[in-house]
Coordinates of C-alpha atoms in Angstrom, one line a residue:
Chain A
X1 CA 82.0 122.4 75.5
X2 CA 83.1 120.7 72.3
X3 CA 80.2 119.7 70.1
X4 CA 80.2 117.8 66.9
X5 CA 80.1 119.3 63.4
X6 CA 76.5 120.5 63.3
X7 CA 76.7 122.0 66.9
X8 CA 74.8 119.2 68.6
X9 CA 76.0 117.6 71.8
X10 CA 78.7 114.9 71.5
X11 CA 77.2 111.4 71.4
X12 CA 77.8 108.8 74.2
X13 CA 76.4 105.4 74.0
X14 CA 75.3 104.0 77.3
X15 CA 75.5 100.4 78.3
X16 CA 73.9 99.5 81.7
X17 CA 71.9 96.8 83.5
X18 CA 68.2 96.9 82.6
X19 CA 66.9 98.1 86.0
X20 CA 69.8 100.3 86.9
X21 CA 69.3 104.1 86.6
X22 CA 72.5 105.7 87.3
X23 CA 72.0 108.8 89.5
X24 CA 73.8 111.4 87.4
X25 CA 72.2 110.7 84.1
X26 CA 70.4 113.9 84.2
X27 CA 73.5 116.0 84.7
X28 CA 75.4 114.2 82.0
X29 CA 72.5 114.9 79.6
X30 CA 73.1 118.6 79.8
X31 CA 76.5 118.0 78.3
X32 CA 76.3 115.0 76.1
X33 CA 73.6 113.2 73.9
X34 CA 73.2 109.9 75.7
X35 CA 72.0 106.9 73.6
X36 CA 70.6 104.3 75.9
X37 CA 69.0 101.1 74.4
X38 CA 66.6 101.0 77.4
X39 CA 65.2 104.4 76.5
X40 CA 64.3 103.4 73.1
X41 CA 60.6 103.3 72.1
X42 CA 59.5 100.8 70.9
X43 CA 61.8 98.6 73.0
X44 CA 64.9 97.4 71.1
X45 CA 67.5 94.9 71.9
X46 CA 71.0 96.1 72.8
X47 CA 72.4 94.4 69.7
X48 CA 69.9 96.1 67.4
X49 CA 70.3 99.5 69.1
X50 CA 74.1 99.3 68.9
X51 CA 74.1 98.4 65.3
X52 CA 71.7 101.1 64.3
X53 CA 73.7 103.8 65.9
X54 CA 77.2 102.3 65.2
X55 CA 78.4 104.9 62.7
X56 CA 78.1 107.8 65.1
X57 CA 79.5 106.1 68.2
X58 CA 83.0 106.9 69.3
X59 CA 82.5 106.6 73.1
X60 CA 80.7 104.0 75.2
X61 CA 79.9 104.7 78.9
X62 CA 79.6 101.4 80.7
X63 CA 77.6 101.7 83.9
X64 CA 78.1 99.3 86.7
X65 CA 79.8 96.0 85.7
X66 CA 77.5 95.2 82.8
X67 CA 79.7 92.9 80.7
X68 CA 81.2 94.3 77.4
X69 CA 82.0 91.3 75.2
X70 CA 84.1 91.2 72.0
X71 CA 80.8 90.6 70.1
X72 CA 79.3 93.9 71.4
X73 CA 82.5 95.7 70.7
X74 CA 82.6 94.4 67.1
X75 CA 79.2 96.1 66.5
X76 CA 80.9 99.5 66.9
X77 CA 83.5 100.0 64.2
X78 CA 84.1 103.7 65.2
X79 CA 84.6 103.1 68.9
X80 CA 87.6 104.8 70.4
X81 CA 86.9 105.0 74.1
X82 CA 85.1 102.9 76.8
X83 CA 84.5 104.8 80.1
X84 CA 83.8 102.4 82.9
X85 CA 82.1 103.2 86.2
X86 CA 84.0 100.6 88.3
X87 CA 87.5 100.2 89.5
X88 CA 87.7 96.6 88.3
X89 CA 87.5 96.1 84.5
X90 CA 87.4 92.3 84.4
X91 CA 83.9 92.6 82.7
X92 CA 85.4 94.2 79.6
X93 CA 87.0 92.1 76.8
X94 CA 90.4 94.0 77.1
X95 CA 92.1 91.8 74.5
X96 CA 89.6 93.0 71.9
X97 CA 90.1 96.6 73.0
X98 CA 93.8 96.3 72.7
X99 CA 93.5 94.7 69.3
X100 CA 91.3 97.6 68.1
X101 CA 93.3 100.3 70.0
X102 CA 90.2 101.3 72.1
X103 CA 91.2 103.1 75.2
X104 CA 89.5 102.1 78.5
X105 CA 89.3 104.2 81.6
X106 CA 88.2 102.9 85.0
X107 CA 87.0 104.6 88.2
X108 CA 90.2 103.6 89.9
X109 CA 91.3 107.1 90.9
X110 CA 87.8 108.2 92.2
X111 CA 87.4 105.0 94.3
X112 CA 90.9 104.5 95.7
X113 CA 90.6 106.4 99.0
X114 CA 87.3 104.8 100.0
X115 CA 88.4 101.3 99.1
X116 CA 91.7 101.9 100.9
X117 CA 89.7 103.2 104.0
X118 CA 87.7 100.0 103.9
X119 CA 90.7 97.7 103.6
X120 CA 92.3 99.4 106.6
X121 CA 89.0 99.3 108.5
X122 CA 88.7 95.5 107.8
X123 CA 92.2 94.9 109.0
X124 CA 91.8 96.8 112.3
X125 CA 88.5 95.1 112.8
X126 CA 90.0 91.6 112.4
X127 CA 93.2 92.2 114.4
X128 CA 91.5 94.2 117.2
X129 CA 88.2 92.3 117.1
X130 CA 86.1 95.4 117.0
X131 CA 82.9 94.0 115.5
X132 CA 83.2 91.0 117.8
X133 CA 83.7 93.3 120.8
X134 CA 80.7 95.4 119.9
X135 CA 78.6 92.1 119.6
X136 CA 80.0 91.2 123.1
X137 CA 78.9 94.4 124.7
X138 CA 75.4 94.4 123.0
X139 CA 74.9 90.8 124.2
X140 CA 75.5 92.2 127.8
X141 CA 78.5 89.9 128.2
X142 CA 80.9 92.5 129.4
X143 CA 79.1 92.8 132.7
X144 CA 78.5 89.2 132.9
X145 CA 81.8 87.6 131.8
X146 CA 84.3 90.4 132.3
X147 CA 87.2 91.3 130.0
X148 CA 86.9 90.6 126.3
X149 CA 89.6 88.4 124.5
X150 CA 92.8 90.3 123.6
X151 CA 93.4 91.2 120.0
X152 CA 96.7 91.6 118.1
X153 CA 98.8 94.6 117.6
X154 CA 98.9 96.2 114.2
X155 CA 102.3 98.1 114.6
X156 CA 105.3 96.1 113.5
X157 CA 103.2 93.6 111.5
X158 CA 104.4 92.7 108.0
X159 CA 101.8 93.6 105.4
X160 CA 102.1 92.2 101.9
X161 CA 100.1 94.1 99.4
X162 CA 98.9 92.1 96.4
X163 CA 98.7 94.7 93.5
X164 CA 100.3 98.0 94.1
X165 CA 98.0 100.1 91.8
X166 CA 96.2 103.2 92.9
X167 CA 94.2 101.4 95.6
X168 CA 97.2 99.4 96.9
X169 CA 99.3 102.6 97.1
X170 CA 96.6 104.4 99.2
X171 CA 96.5 101.3 101.5
X172 CA 100.3 101.2 101.9
X173 CA 100.3 105.0 102.8
X174 CA 97.7 104.5 105.5
X175 CA 99.3 101.3 107.0
X176 CA 102.8 102.9 107.1
X177 CA 101.4 105.4 109.5
X178 CA 100.4 102.5 111.8
X179 CA 104.0 101.2 111.9
X180 CA 103.4 98.3 109.5
X181 CA 106.2 97.1 107.4
X182 CA 105.0 97.1 103.8
X183 CA 106.1 94.9 100.8
X184 CA 104.2 94.1 97.7
X185 CA 103.8 91.9 94.7
X186 CA 102.7 93.1 91.2
X187 CA 103.4 92.0 87.7
X188 CA 106.5 94.2 87.4
X189 CA 108.6 96.0 90.0
X190 CA 107.6 99.7 90.3
X191 CA 110.6 101.8 89.7
X192 CA 110.0 104.7 92.2
X193 CA 108.5 102.6 95.0
X194 CA 110.6 102.0 98.2
X195 CA 108.7 99.0 99.5
X196 CA 110.5 95.6 98.9
X197 CA 108.9 93.8 95.8
X198 CA 108.4 90.0 95.7
X199 CA 108.2 88.3 92.4
X200 CA 105.3 86.1 93.3
X201 CA 102.5 85.9 95.8
X202 CA 103.9 82.8 97.5
X203 CA 107.1 84.7 98.3
X204 CA 105.1 87.6 99.5
X205 CA 103.1 85.4 101.8
X206 CA 106.1 83.7 103.3
X207 CA 107.4 87.1 104.3
X208 CA 104.2 88.6 105.6
X209 CA 101.8 88.4 108.5
X210 CA 99.0 89.9 106.6
X211 CA 98.0 89.8 102.9
X212 CA 95.9 92.6 101.4
X213 CA 94.4 91.6 98.1
X214 CA 93.6 94.6 95.8
X215 CA 94.7 93.7 92.3
X216 CA 92.7 93.3 89.1
X217 CA 91.0 90.1 88.3
X218 CA 92.4 88.5 85.1
X219 CA 92.9 85.0 83.8
X220 CA 96.3 85.1 85.5
X221 CA 95.2 86.3 88.9
X222 CA 92.1 84.0 89.2
X223 CA 92.5 82.0 92.5
X224 CA 95.9 83.5 92.8
X225 CA 95.5 83.2 96.5
X226 CA 95.3 79.4 96.8
X227 CA 96.0 76.9 99.5
X228 CA 99.8 77.1 99.1
X229 CA 99.8 80.8 99.5
X230 CA 97.5 80.7 102.5
X231 CA 99.5 78.0 104.1
X232 CA 102.7 80.1 103.5
X233 CA 100.9 83.0 105.3
X234 CA 100.7 80.7 108.4
X235 CA 98.3 80.0 111.2
X236 CA 98.3 83.5 112.6
X237 CA 98.0 85.0 109.1
X238 CA 95.3 87.5 108.1
X239 CA 93.8 88.0 104.7
X240 CA 92.0 91.1 103.7
X241 CA 90.2 91.1 100.2
X242 CA 88.8 94.2 98.6
X243 CA 89.5 93.1 95.0
X244 CA 87.3 90.4 93.6
X245 CA 86.1 87.2 95.2
X246 CA 87.7 85.1 92.4
X247 CA 91.1 86.2 93.4
X248 CA 90.9 83.8 96.3
X249 CA 90.1 80.1 96.3
X250 CA 87.1 80.6 98.6
X251 CA 86.5 77.0 99.4
X252 CA 90.1 76.6 100.6
X253 CA 90.0 79.9 102.5
X254 CA 86.8 78.8 104.4
X255 CA 88.3 75.4 105.2
X256 CA 91.5 76.9 106.6
X257 CA 89.6 79.4 108.7
X258 CA 87.2 76.8 110.1
X259 CA 90.0 74.4 111.1
X260 CA 92.1 77.2 112.6
X261 CA 94.9 77.1 110.1
X262 CA 94.5 80.8 109.2
X263 CA 94.4 83.5 111.8
X264 CA 91.5 85.5 110.3
X265 CA 90.0 87.3 107.3
X266 CA 88.3 90.5 106.4
X267 CA 86.3 90.1 103.1
X268 CA 84.4 92.7 101.1
X269 CA 84.0 90.5 98.1
X270 CA 83.1 86.8 97.5
X271 CA 83.0 84.3 94.6
X272 CA 79.2 84.2 94.4
X273 CA 77.8 87.4 95.7
X274 CA 75.5 87.9 97.5
X275 CA 76.0 84.3 98.7
X276 CA 78.5 84.0 101.5
X277 CA 79.8 80.7 102.8
X278 CA 77.7 80.1 106.0
X279 CA 80.5 78.4 107.7
X280 CA 82.0 81.9 108.1
X281 CA 79.0 83.2 110.1
X282 CA 80.0 81.6 113.3
X283 CA 83.6 82.8 113.3
X284 CA 84.7 85.8 115.4
X285 CA 88.0 86.2 113.7
X286 CA 86.3 87.0 110.4
X287 CA 84.6 90.3 109.3
X288 CA 82.2 90.2 106.4
X289 CA 81.3 93.2 104.3
X290 CA 78.6 93.3 101.5
X291 CA 80.8 94.6 98.6
X292 CA 80.4 98.1 99.7
X293 CA 83.9 99.5 99.5
X294 CA 82.7 102.3 97.3
X295 CA 79.3 102.8 98.7
X296 CA 79.6 106.4 100.0
X297 CA 77.9 109.5 98.6
X298 CA 81.3 111.2 98.4
X299 CA 82.7 108.3 96.3
X300 CA 79.9 108.5 93.9
X301 CA 80.4 112.2 93.6
X302 CA 84.0 111.6 92.8
X303 CA 83.0 109.0 90.3
X304 CA 80.6 111.4 88.6
X305 CA 83.3 114.1 88.4
X306 CA 85.8 111.6 86.9
X307 CA 83.4 110.2 84.3
X308 CA 82.3 113.8 83.3
X309 CA 85.9 114.9 83.1
X310 CA 87.0 112.0 81.0
X311 CA 84.1 112.4 78.6
X312 CA 84.8 116.2 78.2
X313 CA 88.6 115.4 77.9
X314 CA 87.9 113.0 75.0
X315 CA 85.9 115.3 73.0
X316 CA 88.3 118.1 73.5
X317 CA 91.3 116.0 72.8
X318 CA 92.8 116.4 76.3
X319 CA 94.6 113.6 78.4
X320 CA 92.3 111.0 80.1
X321 CA 92.6 110.0 83.7
X322 CA 92.5 106.4 85.2
X323 CA 93.5 104.8 81.8
X324 CA 93.7 101.1 82.0
X325 CA 97.1 99.7 81.1
X326 CA 96.9 96.7 78.8
X327 CA 99.3 93.9 79.7
Chain B
X1 CA 114.4 92.5 152.4
X2 CA 113.9 89.1 150.8
X3 CA 111.7 89.8 147.9
X4 CA 109.5 86.7 148.3
X5 CA 108.4 88.3 151.6
X6 CA 107.4 91.6 150.1
X7 CA 103.7 91.8 150.0
X8 CA 102.3 93.2 146.9
X9 CA 98.6 93.9 146.7
X10 CA 96.8 93.4 143.4
X11 CA 93.4 95.2 143.4
X12 CA 91.6 93.3 140.7
X13 CA 92.2 90.7 137.9
X14 CA 93.9 92.5 135.0
X15 CA 96.4 90.2 133.3
X16 CA 97.5 86.7 133.9
X17 CA 101.1 87.1 132.8
X18 CA 101.3 90.0 135.3
X19 CA 99.9 87.8 138.1
X20 CA 102.3 85.0 137.3
X21 CA 105.4 87.3 137.2
X22 CA 104.4 89.0 140.5
X23 CA 103.8 85.6 142.1
X24 CA 107.3 84.5 141.2
X25 CA 109.0 87.5 142.6
X26 CA 106.8 88.7 145.6
X27 CA 104.1 87.5 148.1
X28 CA 101.1 88.4 146.0
X29 CA 97.8 89.2 147.7
X30 CA 94.7 89.2 145.5
X31 CA 92.3 91.8 146.9
X32 CA 89.4 90.7 144.7
X33 CA 89.2 87.3 146.1
X34 CA 88.4 88.2 149.7
X35 CA 84.9 88.9 151.0
X36 CA 85.9 91.3 153.9
X37 CA 88.3 93.7 152.3
X38 CA 88.9 95.9 155.5
X39 CA 89.6 92.8 157.6
X40 CA 92.0 91.5 155.0
X41 CA 93.8 94.8 154.7
X42 CA 94.0 95.1 158.4
X43 CA 95.5 91.7 158.8
X44 CA 98.2 92.3 156.1
X45 CA 98.8 96.0 156.8
X46 CA 102.5 95.5 157.9
X47 CA 103.5 93.3 155.0
X48 CA 102.0 95.1 152.0
X49 CA 104.7 97.4 150.4
X50 CA 103.4 97.7 146.9
X51 CA 100.0 98.1 145.3
X52 CA 99.3 97.2 141.7
X53 CA 96.1 98.5 140.3
X54 CA 94.5 99.6 136.9
X55 CA 92.0 102.0 135.5
X56 CA 89.1 100.4 137.5
X57 CA 90.6 100.1 141.0
X58 CA 94.0 101.5 142.0
X59 CA 94.8 103.5 145.1
X60 CA 92.4 105.9 146.6
X61 CA 92.9 107.8 149.9
X62 CA 91.1 105.1 152.0
X63 CA 93.3 102.3 150.6
X64 CA 96.6 104.3 151.1
X65 CA 95.6 105.1 154.7
X66 CA 95.0 101.4 155.4
X67 CA 98.5 100.4 154.4
X68 CA 101.1 102.2 156.4
X69 CA 104.0 100.3 154.8
X70 CA 103.0 101.2 151.3
X71 CA 106.0 102.4 149.4
X72 CA 104.9 102.2 145.7
X73 CA 101.7 102.2 143.5
X74 CA 102.3 100.8 140.1
X75 CA 99.3 101.2 137.8
X76 CA 98.7 98.8 134.9
X77 CA 97.5 101.8 132.8
X78 CA 98.6 105.1 131.5
X79 CA 95.7 107.0 133.2
X80 CA 96.2 107.7 136.9
X81 CA 92.7 109.1 137.7
X82 CA 92.1 106.3 140.2
X83 CA 95.2 107.2 142.3
X84 CA 95.1 109.8 145.0
X85 CA 98.2 111.6 144.0
X86 CA 98.1 114.2 146.7
X87 CA 98.0 111.5 149.4
X88 CA 100.6 109.4 147.8
X89 CA 102.9 112.5 147.7
X90 CA 102.1 113.3 151.4
X91 CA 103.1 109.8 152.3
X92 CA 106.3 109.7 150.1
X93 CA 104.8 106.9 148.1
X94 CA 106.1 106.4 144.5
X95 CA 103.6 106.2 141.7
X96 CA 104.2 104.7 138.3
X97 CA 102.1 104.1 135.2
X98 CA 102.6 102.6 131.7
X99 CA 103.0 105.4 129.2
X100 CA 104.4 104.9 125.6
X101 CA 104.0 101.1 125.5
X102 CA 100.3 101.4 124.8
X103 CA 100.4 104.6 122.7
X104 CA 100.2 102.7 119.3
X105 CA 97.4 100.4 120.3
X106 CA 95.2 103.2 121.6
X107 CA 95.9 105.4 118.6
X108 CA 95.1 102.5 116.3
X109 CA 91.8 101.9 118.1
X110 CA 90.8 105.5 117.6
X111 CA 91.2 105.2 113.9
X112 CA 89.5 101.8 114.0
X113 CA 86.5 103.4 115.8
X114 CA 86.3 106.2 113.3
X115 CA 86.2 103.8 110.4
X116 CA 83.8 101.5 112.2
X117 CA 81.3 104.3 112.9
X118 CA 81.5 106.1 109.5
X119 CA 81.5 103.0 107.3
X120 CA 79.1 101.1 109.7
X121 CA 81.3 97.9 109.8
X122 CA 79.4 96.4 112.7
X123 CA 76.1 96.9 111.0
X124 CA 77.2 95.7 107.6
X125 CA 78.7 92.6 109.1
X126 CA 75.4 91.8 110.9
X127 CA 73.7 92.5 107.4
X128 CA 75.7 89.7 105.8
X129 CA 75.5 87.2 108.7
X130 CA 71.8 87.6 109.1
X131 CA 71.2 86.8 105.3
X132 CA 69.9 90.2 104.5
X133 CA 72.4 90.8 101.7
X134 CA 70.5 88.2 99.7
X135 CA 67.5 90.4 99.7
X136 CA 68.9 93.9 99.1
X137 CA 71.9 96.1 99.1
X138 CA 73.4 97.7 102.2
X139 CA 72.9 101.4 102.8
X140 CA 75.4 104.1 101.8
X141 CA 77.7 105.1 104.4
X142 CA 80.2 108.0 104.8
X143 CA 83.7 108.5 103.6
X144 CA 86.5 109.0 106.2
X145 CA 89.4 110.3 103.9
X146 CA 89.4 114.1 104.0
X147 CA 87.1 114.7 106.9
X148 CA 88.0 117.3 109.5
X149 CA 89.3 115.7 112.7
X150 CA 89.4 117.4 116.0
X151 CA 91.6 116.0 118.8
X152 CA 91.1 116.9 122.4
X153 CA 94.5 116.4 124.1
X154 CA 97.7 116.3 122.1
X155 CA 99.8 114.2 124.3
X156 CA 101.5 111.0 123.3
X157 CA 98.3 109.2 122.1
X158 CA 96.8 112.4 120.6
X159 CA 100.0 113.0 118.5
X160 CA 99.9 109.3 117.5
X161 CA 96.2 109.6 116.4
X162 CA 97.2 112.8 114.5
X163 CA 99.9 111.0 112.6
X164 CA 97.6 108.3 111.5
X165 CA 94.8 110.8 110.5
X166 CA 97.3 112.6 108.3
X167 CA 97.7 109.5 106.2
X168 CA 94.0 109.7 105.5
X169 CA 94.5 113.3 104.2
X170 CA 92.3 114.8 107.0
X171 CA 92.7 118.3 108.2
X172 CA 93.5 118.3 111.9
X173 CA 92.5 120.7 114.7
X174 CA 93.1 120.4 118.3
X175 CA 92.3 121.7 121.8
X176 CA 94.7 121.4 124.8
X177 CA 95.3 123.4 127.9
X178 CA 97.8 125.6 126.1
X179 CA 98.6 126.1 122.4
X180 CA 101.7 124.3 121.2
X181 CA 103.4 126.6 118.7
X182 CA 105.7 123.9 117.3
X183 CA 102.7 121.9 116.2
X184 CA 101.4 122.5 112.6
X185 CA 97.8 121.6 113.4
X186 CA 95.2 124.3 114.0
X187 CA 94.7 125.2 117.6
X188 CA 91.2 126.1 119.0
X189 CA 90.9 127.8 122.3
X190 CA 87.8 126.0 123.3
X191 CA 86.3 122.5 122.9
X192 CA 83.1 124.1 121.6
X193 CA 85.0 125.9 118.8
X194 CA 86.9 122.8 118.0
X195 CA 83.7 120.7 117.8
X196 CA 82.0 123.3 115.6
X197 CA 84.9 122.9 113.1
X198 CA 85.2 119.2 113.2
X199 CA 83.3 116.3 111.5
X200 CA 84.9 113.9 114.0
X201 CA 86.0 114.7 117.5
X202 CA 88.4 112.4 119.4
X203 CA 88.7 112.6 123.2
X204 CA 92.2 111.6 124.4
X205 CA 93.3 113.9 127.2
X206 CA 93.9 112.9 130.9
X207 CA 91.0 112.8 133.2
X208 CA 91.2 115.5 135.7
X209 CA 88.7 117.9 137.6
X210 CA 88.9 120.3 134.7
X211 CA 88.3 117.6 132.0
X212 CA 85.4 115.8 133.7
X213 CA 82.4 116.1 131.4
X214 CA 84.5 118.1 128.9
X215 CA 82.0 116.8 126.4
X216 CA 78.7 118.3 127.5
X217 CA 75.5 119.3 125.8
X218 CA 77.1 122.5 124.3
X219 CA 79.9 120.6 122.7
X220 CA 77.6 117.9 121.4
X221 CA 75.3 120.5 119.8
X222 CA 78.3 122.1 118.2
X223 CA 79.4 118.7 116.7
X224 CA 75.9 118.3 115.4
X225 CA 73.7 115.8 113.6
X226 CA 76.5 114.8 111.1
X227 CA 79.2 114.9 113.7
X228 CA 80.9 111.8 115.3
X229 CA 82.3 111.6 118.8
X230 CA 85.1 109.1 119.5
X231 CA 86.0 108.5 123.2
X232 CA 89.2 106.6 123.9
X233 CA 89.9 108.5 127.1
X234 CA 87.8 107.9 130.2
X235 CA 84.0 107.5 130.6
X236 CA 83.8 110.6 132.8
X237 CA 85.1 112.9 129.9
X238 CA 81.6 112.7 128.6
X239 CA 78.3 113.7 130.1
X240 CA 76.8 110.2 129.4
X241 CA 73.1 110.8 129.7
X242 CA 73.5 113.9 127.4
X243 CA 75.4 111.8 124.9
X244 CA 72.8 109.0 124.9
X245 CA 69.8 111.4 124.4
X246 CA 71.7 113.2 121.7
X247 CA 72.3 109.9 119.8
X248 CA 68.8 108.5 120.3
X249 CA 67.2 111.8 119.2
X250 CA 69.5 112.1 116.2
X251 CA 71.1 115.4 117.4
X252 CA 74.6 113.7 117.1
X253 CA 75.6 111.8 114.0
X254 CA 77.4 108.8 115.7
X255 CA 79.8 107.7 118.4
X256 CA 82.5 105.2 118.9
X257 CA 83.0 104.5 122.6
X258 CA 85.6 102.4 124.3
X259 CA 85.0 103.8 127.8
X260 CA 81.8 104.5 129.8
X261 CA 81.0 106.2 133.1
X262 CA 80.2 103.0 135.0
X263 CA 82.0 100.2 133.3
X264 CA 81.1 97.4 132.6
X265 CA 77.6 98.9 132.6
X266 CA 76.8 100.4 129.1
X267 CA 73.5 102.5 128.5
X268 CA 71.2 100.1 126.9
X269 CA 69.5 102.7 124.8
X270 CA 72.6 102.6 122.6
X271 CA 72.1 98.9 121.8
X272 CA 69.5 99.5 119.2
X273 CA 71.6 102.2 117.2
X274 CA 73.5 101.4 114.1
X275 CA 75.6 104.6 114.2
X276 CA 77.2 103.7 117.5
X277 CA 80.2 101.2 118.1
X278 CA 80.6 100.0 121.7
X279 CA 83.8 98.3 123.0
X280 CA 84.6 96.9 126.4
X281 CA 87.6 99.1 127.2
X282 CA 90.0 97.5 124.9
X283 CA 92.1 100.5 123.7
X284 CA 95.3 98.8 124.8
X285 CA 93.8 95.3 124.5
X286 CA 96.4 93.4 122.5
X287 CA 98.5 90.3 123.7
X288 CA 101.6 92.2 122.8
X289 CA 100.8 95.5 124.5
X290 CA 99.4 94.0 127.7
X291 CA 102.5 91.9 128.1
X292 CA 104.6 95.0 127.6
X293 CA 102.6 96.9 130.2
X294 CA 102.9 94.0 132.6
X295 CA 106.7 93.9 132.1
X296 CA 106.9 97.6 132.8
X297 CA 105.0 97.3 136.1
X298 CA 107.3 94.5 137.1
X299 CA 110.3 96.5 136.1
X300 CA 109.2 99.5 138.1
X301 CA 108.7 97.4 141.1
X302 CA 112.0 95.7 140.9
X303 CA 114.0 99.0 140.5
X304 CA 112.1 100.4 143.4
X305 CA 113.0 97.5 145.7
X306 CA 116.6 97.8 144.5
X307 CA 116.5 101.5 145.6
X308 CA 117.0 102.7 142.0
X309 CA 115.1 105.5 140.2
X310 CA 111.6 104.5 139.0
X311 CA 111.4 104.0 135.2
X312 CA 108.1 105.6 134.5
X313 CA 106.9 107.6 137.4
X314 CA 103.8 109.7 137.1
X315 CA 104.9 113.2 136.8

């Protein structure tokens, strides 16, 4: 393990929410010297702590989506790398990072299979009414009322993936095996991808029965799924969101679902978590999930492995994984 | 024979499109609407030439004996465990079912059940709707990708399940009556061995005397407290009381069940468990597939009465 000049463990500055103790801190401490403002005694503000240690900090570990503003970054003149523990990096001032040539890594690769699994599960649940069917049986309605309402077949449906990054690619791979026809929209056409590309989300929606939203949240993509897009998807259309709540105009989404102008939705993320629009609670064509796409022990193990690998790679000048591409 | 005079007996309500199409072409007799079934069958014994049934009620020996003019039994299902095949053969009665058209839907549902059980979709949806998310985070669940999947029965639906499971990078093992050397998945010569080497066990073989209760205590123990059972075959594939006690006592990790021994009765001890998903036999339950199944039933009846070869006879 690479150490700095006097043989001590390499320094990693930690930025985390106050009450959040990330589970693998102990294991990281065997390989790195973790500087954590919340461990300081007497207690010190983040600003003061960062300033005091600024000279020796080249790497920042950001745990959970604790925002990293341009101001915080400016306190660390020697910062080269920010390692994030989430797939989304909308909480990091990426513009400032680009300006300062600070590399940013995300948890994308570690999280992708679990998020893709959840997206596919949400889609099957909505189309085949699985949660609703389970509720039907538990309410003893099968014996009383007979056959449950028929669902809709997955095979042959046109699925439009919004954002064909690591997660979108895993989703496409799974849904292809179900016989879905895949197309996508992303900022630029991907050269080695055989799925049809649409230059904007509206065009994608016109040509799809289902939209799966799994792109990054940026200023450009905020409320990208708006009323026009949802109307283009159509009355039987289904939306799955495993990205960020703000990617969709939630108020419009709810309205369209309530009046029956949209076929259904499977949502793991919302604009104001944990608040979820209560108008959705009475709908059987909607499946609601409490932002738990990555909440499996296996996923956290993969995250720990990725973070540890990236920290080691940086200090031994090896390539990093899951690097965020700046626009 | 004028087709409008051909009596077709339908055993129970199964699909309104099918009923409508049968009514257009034949003299449709709805068995479930009469109080005295024996009297009804006796009264119509000479005019009923076809029987349309499903996985609940189709053509047992008693029914076949009651209808001397019966020529064809067309089942609105792929399974034919509710048809007395020996008696049908003895009487020269043709038997058809609806394979292939429902393969995708049933396979999709198998994967759906796996995801629902492992990632606790039903429970997390309840968590949100009840307002509990505002007070705390949902529990951790279990990853599906990469888990070992064992498939009992590698027929049409079993192969379709395997194809989907491959896309989730899961290693696949299987059990069937004989090993299939052309198949790349790992063969196990017993269900217990398959269960011992699987995280998820999927039941999708035909129901026969040999496969009745193929999932018994020994298999459940081999699957274990972290194992998950998915049944999209028939309720009788599983020793249901054993399954229920294993789930309640935590000796089995979870179950996704689309079929039960005494449908529509479902053991109520399961209602309080969050590691179980219970469905009202909807494996093929999509608008598109039920329509395709209905069209296939009608097509088989039509070709039969035109004295042409049956399209999808049970072989």
